[in-house]
Short mmCIF file of C-alpha atoms in Angstrom, two decimals:
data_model
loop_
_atom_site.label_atom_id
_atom_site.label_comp_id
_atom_site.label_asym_id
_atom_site.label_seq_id
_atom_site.Cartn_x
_atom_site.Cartn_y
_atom_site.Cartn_z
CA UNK A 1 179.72 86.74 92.95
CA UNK A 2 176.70 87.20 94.76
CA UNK A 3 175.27 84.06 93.66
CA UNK A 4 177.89 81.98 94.29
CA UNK A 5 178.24 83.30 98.17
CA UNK A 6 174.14 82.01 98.12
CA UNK A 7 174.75 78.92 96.40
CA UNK A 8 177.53 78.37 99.40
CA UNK A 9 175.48 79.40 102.21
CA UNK A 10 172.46 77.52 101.12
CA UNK A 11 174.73 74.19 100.91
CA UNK A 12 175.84 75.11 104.47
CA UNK A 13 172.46 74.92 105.79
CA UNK A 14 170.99 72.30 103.85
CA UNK A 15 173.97 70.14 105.14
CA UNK A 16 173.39 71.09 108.93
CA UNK A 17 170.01 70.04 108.57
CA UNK A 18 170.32 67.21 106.83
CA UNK A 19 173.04 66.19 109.71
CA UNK A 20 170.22 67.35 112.45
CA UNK A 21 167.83 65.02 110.73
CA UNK A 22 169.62 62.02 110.76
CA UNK A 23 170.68 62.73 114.65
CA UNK A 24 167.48 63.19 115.79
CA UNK A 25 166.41 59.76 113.50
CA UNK A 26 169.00 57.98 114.92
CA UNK A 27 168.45 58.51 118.80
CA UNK A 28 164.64 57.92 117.91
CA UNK A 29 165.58 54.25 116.93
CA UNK A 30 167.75 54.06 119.76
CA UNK A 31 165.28 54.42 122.03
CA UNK A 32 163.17 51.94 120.08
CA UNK A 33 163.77 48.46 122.05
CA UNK A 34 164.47 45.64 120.12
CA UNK A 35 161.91 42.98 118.93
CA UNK A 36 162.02 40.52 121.30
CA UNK A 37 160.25 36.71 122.20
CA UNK A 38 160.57 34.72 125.56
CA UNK A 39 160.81 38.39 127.62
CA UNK A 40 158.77 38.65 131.06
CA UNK A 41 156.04 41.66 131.17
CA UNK A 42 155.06 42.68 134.77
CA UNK A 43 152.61 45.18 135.90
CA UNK A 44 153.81 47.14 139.02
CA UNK A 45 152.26 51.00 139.97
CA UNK A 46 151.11 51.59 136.50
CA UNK A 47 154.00 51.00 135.15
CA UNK A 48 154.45 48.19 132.42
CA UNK A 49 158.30 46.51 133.41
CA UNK A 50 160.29 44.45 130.34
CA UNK A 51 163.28 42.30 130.81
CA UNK A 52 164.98 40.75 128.45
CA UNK A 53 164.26 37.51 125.96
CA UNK A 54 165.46 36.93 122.76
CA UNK A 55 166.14 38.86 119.68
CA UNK A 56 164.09 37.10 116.86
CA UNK A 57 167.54 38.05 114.54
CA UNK A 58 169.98 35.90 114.46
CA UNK A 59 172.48 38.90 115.06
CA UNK A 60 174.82 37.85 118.51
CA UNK A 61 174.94 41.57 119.19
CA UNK A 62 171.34 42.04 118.73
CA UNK A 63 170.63 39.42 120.89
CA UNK A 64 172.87 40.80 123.88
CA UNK A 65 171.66 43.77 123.50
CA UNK A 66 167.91 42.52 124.06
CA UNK A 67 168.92 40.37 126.75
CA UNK A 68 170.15 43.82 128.93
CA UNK A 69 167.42 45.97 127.85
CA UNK A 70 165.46 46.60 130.98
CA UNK A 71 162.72 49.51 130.25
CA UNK A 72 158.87 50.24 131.30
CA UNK A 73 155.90 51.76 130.00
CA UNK A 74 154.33 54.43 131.65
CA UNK A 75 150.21 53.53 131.76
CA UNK A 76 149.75 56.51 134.41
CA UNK A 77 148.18 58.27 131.15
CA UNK A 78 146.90 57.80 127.68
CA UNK A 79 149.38 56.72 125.56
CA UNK A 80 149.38 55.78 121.45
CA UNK A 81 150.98 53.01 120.21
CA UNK A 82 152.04 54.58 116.95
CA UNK A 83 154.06 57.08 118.83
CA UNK A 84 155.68 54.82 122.20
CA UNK A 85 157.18 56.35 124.79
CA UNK A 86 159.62 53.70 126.89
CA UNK A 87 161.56 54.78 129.74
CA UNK A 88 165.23 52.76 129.80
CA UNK A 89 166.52 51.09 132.62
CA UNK A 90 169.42 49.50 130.32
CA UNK A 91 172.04 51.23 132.34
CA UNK A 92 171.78 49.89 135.12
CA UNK A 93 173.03 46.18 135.56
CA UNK A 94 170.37 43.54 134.95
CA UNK A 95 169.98 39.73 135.25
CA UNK A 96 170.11 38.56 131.78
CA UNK A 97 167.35 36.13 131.56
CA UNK A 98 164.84 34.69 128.66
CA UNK A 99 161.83 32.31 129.03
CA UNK A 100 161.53 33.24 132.69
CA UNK A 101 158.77 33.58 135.07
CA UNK A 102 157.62 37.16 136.35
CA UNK A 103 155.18 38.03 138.79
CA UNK A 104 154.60 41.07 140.93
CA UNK A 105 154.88 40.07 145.15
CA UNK A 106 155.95 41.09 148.02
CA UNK A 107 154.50 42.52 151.47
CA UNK A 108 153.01 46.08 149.40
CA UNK A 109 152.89 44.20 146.03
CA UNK A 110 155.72 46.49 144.85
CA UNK A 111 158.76 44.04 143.93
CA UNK A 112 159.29 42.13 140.72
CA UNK A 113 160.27 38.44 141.61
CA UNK A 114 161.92 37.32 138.15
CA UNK A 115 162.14 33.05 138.32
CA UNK A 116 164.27 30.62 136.55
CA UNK A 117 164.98 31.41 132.68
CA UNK A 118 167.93 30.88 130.57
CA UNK A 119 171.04 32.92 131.07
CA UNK A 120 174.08 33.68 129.00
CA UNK A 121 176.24 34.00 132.10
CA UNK A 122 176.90 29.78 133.01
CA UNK A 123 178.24 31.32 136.61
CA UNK A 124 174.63 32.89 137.11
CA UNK A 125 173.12 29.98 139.24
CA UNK A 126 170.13 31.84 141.35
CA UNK A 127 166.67 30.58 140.93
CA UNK A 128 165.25 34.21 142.14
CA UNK A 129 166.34 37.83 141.67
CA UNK A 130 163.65 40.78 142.57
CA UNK A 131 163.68 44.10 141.57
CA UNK A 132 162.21 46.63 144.07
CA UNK A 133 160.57 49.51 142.12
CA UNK A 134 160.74 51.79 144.92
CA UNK A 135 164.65 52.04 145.04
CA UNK A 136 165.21 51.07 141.76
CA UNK A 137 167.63 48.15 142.55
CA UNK A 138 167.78 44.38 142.23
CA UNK A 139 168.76 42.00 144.84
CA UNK A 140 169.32 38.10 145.11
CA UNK A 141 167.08 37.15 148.00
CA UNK A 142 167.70 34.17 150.25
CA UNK A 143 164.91 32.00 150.23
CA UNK A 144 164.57 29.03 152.27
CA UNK A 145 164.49 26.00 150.19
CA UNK A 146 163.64 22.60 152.08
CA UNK A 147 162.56 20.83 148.83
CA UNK A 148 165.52 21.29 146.39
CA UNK A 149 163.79 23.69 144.05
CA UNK A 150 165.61 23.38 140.76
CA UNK A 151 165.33 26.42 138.00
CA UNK A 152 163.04 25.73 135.22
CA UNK A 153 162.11 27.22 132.25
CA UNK A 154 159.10 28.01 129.65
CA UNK A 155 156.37 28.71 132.86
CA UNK A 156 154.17 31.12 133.95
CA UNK A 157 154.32 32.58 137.40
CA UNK A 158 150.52 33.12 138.19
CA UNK A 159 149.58 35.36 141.72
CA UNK A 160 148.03 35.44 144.68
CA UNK A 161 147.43 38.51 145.92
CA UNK A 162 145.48 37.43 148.82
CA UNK A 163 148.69 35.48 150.29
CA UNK A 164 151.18 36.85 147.89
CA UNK A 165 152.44 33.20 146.29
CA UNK A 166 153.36 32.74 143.32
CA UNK A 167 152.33 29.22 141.35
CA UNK A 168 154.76 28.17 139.12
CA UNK A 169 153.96 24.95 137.33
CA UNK A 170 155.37 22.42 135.16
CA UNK A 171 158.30 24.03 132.71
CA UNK A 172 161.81 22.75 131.42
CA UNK A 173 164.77 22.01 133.63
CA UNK A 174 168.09 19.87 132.40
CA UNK A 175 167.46 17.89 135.96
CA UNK A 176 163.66 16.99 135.28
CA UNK A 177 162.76 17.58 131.61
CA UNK A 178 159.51 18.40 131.52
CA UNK A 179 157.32 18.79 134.39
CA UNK A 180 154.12 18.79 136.05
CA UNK A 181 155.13 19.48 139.80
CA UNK A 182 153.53 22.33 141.03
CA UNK A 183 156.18 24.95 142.71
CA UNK A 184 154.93 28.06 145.18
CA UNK A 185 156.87 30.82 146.37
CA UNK A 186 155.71 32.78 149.27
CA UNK A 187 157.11 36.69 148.24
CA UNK A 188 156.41 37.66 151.32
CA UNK A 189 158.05 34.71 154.21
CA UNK A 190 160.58 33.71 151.46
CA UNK A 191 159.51 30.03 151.69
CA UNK A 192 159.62 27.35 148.59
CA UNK A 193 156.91 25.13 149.24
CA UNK A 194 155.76 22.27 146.64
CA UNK A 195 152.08 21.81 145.71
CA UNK A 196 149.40 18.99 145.39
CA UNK A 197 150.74 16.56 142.82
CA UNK A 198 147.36 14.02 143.06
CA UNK A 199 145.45 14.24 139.52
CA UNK A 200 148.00 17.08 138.22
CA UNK A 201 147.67 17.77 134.65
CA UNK A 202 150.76 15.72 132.42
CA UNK A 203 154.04 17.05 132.28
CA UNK A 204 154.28 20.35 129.44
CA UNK A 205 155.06 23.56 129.13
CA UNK A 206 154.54 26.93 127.17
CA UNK A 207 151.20 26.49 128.32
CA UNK A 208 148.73 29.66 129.27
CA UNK A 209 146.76 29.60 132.95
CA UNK A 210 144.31 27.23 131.17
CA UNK A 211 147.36 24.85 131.46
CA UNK A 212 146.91 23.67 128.44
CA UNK A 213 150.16 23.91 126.02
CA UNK A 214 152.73 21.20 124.52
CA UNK A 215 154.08 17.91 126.06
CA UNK A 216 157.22 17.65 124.05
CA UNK A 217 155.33 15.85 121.10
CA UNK A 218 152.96 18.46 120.43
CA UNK A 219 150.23 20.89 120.95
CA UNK A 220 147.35 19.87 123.15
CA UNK A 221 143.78 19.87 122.94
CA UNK A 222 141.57 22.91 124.89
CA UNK A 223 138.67 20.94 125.33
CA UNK A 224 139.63 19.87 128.72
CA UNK A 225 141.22 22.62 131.01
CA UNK A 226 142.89 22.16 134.78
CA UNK A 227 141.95 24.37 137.69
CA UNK A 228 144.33 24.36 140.83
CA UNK A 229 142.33 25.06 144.18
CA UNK A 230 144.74 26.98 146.06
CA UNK A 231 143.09 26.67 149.14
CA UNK A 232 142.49 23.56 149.82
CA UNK A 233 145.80 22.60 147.46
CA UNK A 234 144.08 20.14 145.07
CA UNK A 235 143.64 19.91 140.84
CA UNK A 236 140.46 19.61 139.63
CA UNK A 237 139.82 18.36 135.56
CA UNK A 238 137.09 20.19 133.81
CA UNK A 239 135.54 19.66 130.52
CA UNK A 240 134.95 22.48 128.69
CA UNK A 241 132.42 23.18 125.26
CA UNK A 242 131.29 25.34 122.97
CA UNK A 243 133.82 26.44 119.88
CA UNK A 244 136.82 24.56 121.03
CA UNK A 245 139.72 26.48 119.85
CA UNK A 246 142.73 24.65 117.54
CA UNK A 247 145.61 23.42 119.29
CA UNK A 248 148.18 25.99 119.82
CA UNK A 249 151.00 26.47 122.38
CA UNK A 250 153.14 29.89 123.18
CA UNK A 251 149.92 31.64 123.47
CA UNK A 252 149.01 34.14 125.97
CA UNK A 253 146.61 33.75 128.40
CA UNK A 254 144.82 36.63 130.58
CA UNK A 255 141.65 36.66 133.17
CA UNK A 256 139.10 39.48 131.34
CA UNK A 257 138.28 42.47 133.13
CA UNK A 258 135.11 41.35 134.14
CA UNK A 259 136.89 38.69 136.11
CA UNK A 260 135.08 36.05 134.28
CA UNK A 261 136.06 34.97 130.98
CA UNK A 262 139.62 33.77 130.33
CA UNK A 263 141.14 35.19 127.24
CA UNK A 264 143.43 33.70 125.18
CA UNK A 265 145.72 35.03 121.75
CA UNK A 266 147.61 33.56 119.34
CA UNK A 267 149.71 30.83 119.52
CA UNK A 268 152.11 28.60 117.37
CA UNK A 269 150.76 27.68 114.02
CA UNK A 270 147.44 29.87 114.16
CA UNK A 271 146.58 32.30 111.97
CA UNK A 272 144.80 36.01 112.71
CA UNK A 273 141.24 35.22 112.40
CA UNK A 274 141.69 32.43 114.75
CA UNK A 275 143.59 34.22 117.32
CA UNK A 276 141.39 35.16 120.16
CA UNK A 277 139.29 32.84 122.41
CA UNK A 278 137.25 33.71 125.53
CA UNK A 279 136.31 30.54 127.66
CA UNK A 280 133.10 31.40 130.28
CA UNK A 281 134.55 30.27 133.43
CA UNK A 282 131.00 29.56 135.40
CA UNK A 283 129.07 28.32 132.23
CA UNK A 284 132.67 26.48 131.16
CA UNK A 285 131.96 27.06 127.54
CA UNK A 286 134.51 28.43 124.77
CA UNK A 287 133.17 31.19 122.63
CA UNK A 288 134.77 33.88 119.86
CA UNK A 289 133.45 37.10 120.90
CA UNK A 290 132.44 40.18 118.70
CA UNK A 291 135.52 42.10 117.73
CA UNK A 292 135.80 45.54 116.28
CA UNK A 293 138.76 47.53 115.13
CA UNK A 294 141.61 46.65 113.12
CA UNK A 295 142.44 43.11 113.30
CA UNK A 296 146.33 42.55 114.23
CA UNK A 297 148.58 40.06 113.23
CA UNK A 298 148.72 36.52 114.87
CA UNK A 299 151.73 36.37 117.26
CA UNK A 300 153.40 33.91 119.51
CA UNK A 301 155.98 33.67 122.31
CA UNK A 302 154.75 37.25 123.22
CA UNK A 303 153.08 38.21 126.74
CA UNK A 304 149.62 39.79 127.99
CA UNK A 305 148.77 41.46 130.93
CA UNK A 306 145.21 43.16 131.65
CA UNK A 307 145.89 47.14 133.03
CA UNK A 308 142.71 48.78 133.53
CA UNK A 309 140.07 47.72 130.69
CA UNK A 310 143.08 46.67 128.34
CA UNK A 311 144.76 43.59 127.36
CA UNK A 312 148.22 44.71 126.62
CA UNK A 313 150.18 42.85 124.53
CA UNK A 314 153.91 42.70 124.26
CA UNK A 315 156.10 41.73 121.53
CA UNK A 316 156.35 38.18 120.26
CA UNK A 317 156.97 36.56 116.90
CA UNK A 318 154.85 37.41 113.95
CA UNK A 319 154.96 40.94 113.35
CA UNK A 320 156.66 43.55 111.11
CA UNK A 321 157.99 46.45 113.50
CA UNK A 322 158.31 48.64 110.78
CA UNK A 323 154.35 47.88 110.08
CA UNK A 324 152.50 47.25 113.29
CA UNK A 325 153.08 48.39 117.10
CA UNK A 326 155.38 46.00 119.46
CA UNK A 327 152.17 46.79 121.80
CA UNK A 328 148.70 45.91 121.09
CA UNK A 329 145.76 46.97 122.66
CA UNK A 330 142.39 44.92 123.19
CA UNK A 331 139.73 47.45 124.79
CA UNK A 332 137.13 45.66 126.93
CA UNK A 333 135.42 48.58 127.83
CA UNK A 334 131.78 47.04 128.97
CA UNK A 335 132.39 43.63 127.55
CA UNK A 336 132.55 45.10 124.15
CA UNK A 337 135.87 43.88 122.28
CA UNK A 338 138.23 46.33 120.65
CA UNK A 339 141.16 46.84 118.78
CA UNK A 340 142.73 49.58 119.74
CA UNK A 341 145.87 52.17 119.30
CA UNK A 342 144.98 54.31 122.35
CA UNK A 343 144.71 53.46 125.68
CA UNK A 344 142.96 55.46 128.41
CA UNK A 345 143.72 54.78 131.84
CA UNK A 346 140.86 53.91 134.71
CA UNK A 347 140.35 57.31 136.59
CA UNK A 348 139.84 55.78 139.85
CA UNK A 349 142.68 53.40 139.87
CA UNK A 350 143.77 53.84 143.47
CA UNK A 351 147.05 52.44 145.09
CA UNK A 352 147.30 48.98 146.70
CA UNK A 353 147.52 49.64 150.79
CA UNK A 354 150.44 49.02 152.55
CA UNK A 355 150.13 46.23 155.23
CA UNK A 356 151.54 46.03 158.75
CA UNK A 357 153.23 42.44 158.18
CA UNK A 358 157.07 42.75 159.52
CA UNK A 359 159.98 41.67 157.02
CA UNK A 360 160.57 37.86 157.92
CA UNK A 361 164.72 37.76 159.13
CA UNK A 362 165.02 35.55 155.72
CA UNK A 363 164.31 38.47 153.57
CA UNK A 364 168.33 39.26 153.56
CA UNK A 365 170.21 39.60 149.83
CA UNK A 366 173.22 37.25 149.47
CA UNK A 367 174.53 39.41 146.82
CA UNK A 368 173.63 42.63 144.90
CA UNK A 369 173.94 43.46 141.21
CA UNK A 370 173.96 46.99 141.85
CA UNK A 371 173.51 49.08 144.78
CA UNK A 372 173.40 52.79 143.10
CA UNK A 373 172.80 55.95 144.67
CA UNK A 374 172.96 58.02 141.61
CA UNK A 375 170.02 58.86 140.05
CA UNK A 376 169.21 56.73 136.55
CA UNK A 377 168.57 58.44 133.41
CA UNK A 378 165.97 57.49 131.16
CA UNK A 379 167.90 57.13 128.30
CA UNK A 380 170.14 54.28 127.09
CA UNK A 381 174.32 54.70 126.53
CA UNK A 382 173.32 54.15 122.99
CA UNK A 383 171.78 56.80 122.38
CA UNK A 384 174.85 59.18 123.51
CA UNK A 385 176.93 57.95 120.82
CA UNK A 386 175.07 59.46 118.09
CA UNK A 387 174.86 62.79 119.63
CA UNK A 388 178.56 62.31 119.92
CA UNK A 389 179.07 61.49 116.71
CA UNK A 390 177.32 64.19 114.86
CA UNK A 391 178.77 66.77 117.60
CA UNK A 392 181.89 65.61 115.57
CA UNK A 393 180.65 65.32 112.55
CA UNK A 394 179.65 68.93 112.22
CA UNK A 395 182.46 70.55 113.65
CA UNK A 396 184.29 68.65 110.62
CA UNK A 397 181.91 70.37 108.29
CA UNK A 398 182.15 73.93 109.70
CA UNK A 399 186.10 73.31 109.30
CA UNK A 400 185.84 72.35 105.48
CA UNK A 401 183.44 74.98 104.65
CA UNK A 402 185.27 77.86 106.92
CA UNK A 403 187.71 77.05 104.05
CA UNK A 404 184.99 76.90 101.39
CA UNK A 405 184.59 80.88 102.40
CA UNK A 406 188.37 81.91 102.73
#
């Protein structure tokens, strides 16, 4: 008799924990965001902002469900990319958008300005939306537009922080096709303005910052690269040597921390060992520089930003989740070359200052996705249901095995 009652009670508790286990399993993958392509990666106040892009499944529910995923990474502290920690955003509402244009702007450099894209909403018509990290909302701003900017897609948005414009050029549009007009938004007057169009490169997009990148036909050549003077507003055509790299397109492209060398990974058709580039930007010469660590798989359609003495890479096409990290790390600690799974960050990053410039009586919102007071949780509505779930699913079992012990 005595066994039996310890055969029963040991069945009681090996089902509880099996049940724990598989909660706590399945709000871990919850919080894992999807694998995603075409997404934008911004870097605002050490934090590392996603929005949407594409599910590389061809799953319709998988796909919306990447497209509303709005979540950061915190790079206040060291982090390891075997064990991520992303903070979700998902519940508030988002603009769904994929093969935008991000860039941090604004008068304190604190607003997301999300450009163009594709969206699955065909009443979502706005060129701009901006997110303002400080009270956690988005907005549609009003910006005036005396050249009948159009939205495009498949661009990069590339900075100014001295003037705060953003240089969007070339890209897709179903007015234009492909491009090669140069488009600037000022983040902080909330002007469109259109740039120099004398000697401009040929129309193409997916291109990196080296404008180099596909015309339609297919991938270009990197032996010549394009350099926009933003002062004075004209191109200049440079011809580049060294080891040229192959042509590629939907590769990333990132200025090194040494503000010198121009870094380049992956791309279309390119395999690991041929993945990353530096090109010297006084001596104009391509070169493969001297990599340690473990050598990552080639991806494409994924994003890079530089935060502290890292290249952080994001996603893309071309890895296994269940194998390798959706975030890679390239240490350039020093100008020596690293692959990495920690990152550290820079003790004496200090805060951008705040400026004195007034708002400009254009900075107004014509509409407003959501205007929230409540506070936002960091995790997802997904991830209640499984607690749900198993909340029910073991007051079930207590029921059936209350009878077990009549």
């Amino acid at each position: 008799m005595m066994l039996i009652r310890s055969l029963k009670w040991f069945l009681l508790w090996w089902m509880i924990l099996q049940i724990i286990f598989e909660v706590v399993k399945s709000q871990v993958k919850s919080l894992q965001p999807q694998e995603r392509i075409s997404h934008t990666a911004t870097y605002i106040n050490n934090k590392l902002y996603i929005l949407g892009g594409e599910s590389i499944t061809t799953n319709p529910t998988t796909n919306e469900i990447a497209l509303k995923e709005f979540f950061y990474l915190d790079c206040s502290k060291s982090f390891d990319t075997t064990n991520l920690s992303w903070e979700f955003l998902s519940n508030i509402q988002v603009p769904t958008r994929w093969s935008a244009a991000s860039a941090k702007g604004g008068i304190n450099n604190d607003t997301i300005f999300i450009y163009g894209g594709f969206s699955n909403d065909e009443n979502d018509l706005n060129l701009v939306y901006t997110y303002n990290t400080k009270s956690d909302t988005w907005i549609i701003p009003k910006i005036l537009n005396n050249f009948n900017i159009t939205s495009k897609k498949n661009l990069e948005a590339i900075i100014n922080y001295n003037d705060g414009k953003i240089y969007l050029f070339g890209g897709t549009s179903d007015e234009l096709g492909i491009s090669n007009d140069m488009v600037i938004l000022d983040t902080i007057n909330l002007v469109y303005n259109i740039g120099n169009l004398t000697n401009a490169p040929t129309p193409r997009f997916y291109y990196g910052a080296t404008l180099c990148g596909n015309d339609g036909k297919e991938a270009l050549d990197l032996d010549v690269v394009y350099s926009y003077d933003t002062i004075n507003n004209i191109w200049n055509t440079n011809k580049v040597t060294g080891l040229i790299p192959s042509k590629r397109y939907l590769f990333s492209t990132v200025l090194g921390s040494d503000g010198r060398g121009i870094i380049i990974f992956g791309g279309f058709n390119v395999v690991n060992t041929d993945s990353l580039y530096i090109l010297d930007t006084i001596n104009l010469e391509w070169y493969v520089p001297n990599v340690t660590g473990q050598l990552p798989a080639n991806r494409y359609n994924h994003k890079a930003n530089v935060i502290g003495n890292f290249m952080v890479v994001s996603f893309g096409y071309g890895y296994q989740q269940e194998k390798e990290s959706d975030i890679l790390l390239l240490n350039m600690t020093n100008e020596k070359y690293e692959w990495s799974i920690v990152f550290k960050p820079l003790n004496d990053t200090l805060p951008l200052p705040s400026t004195s410039i007034s708002l400009p009586p254009t900075m107004t919102q014509t509409s407003s996705p959501t205007i929230s007071s409540e506070p936002q949780s960091n995790i997802s509505s997904t991830t209640i249901k499984p607690i749900i779930i198993a909340g029910v699913l073991v007051g079930i079992l207590f029921i059936i095995l209350g009878y077990l012990f009549l």
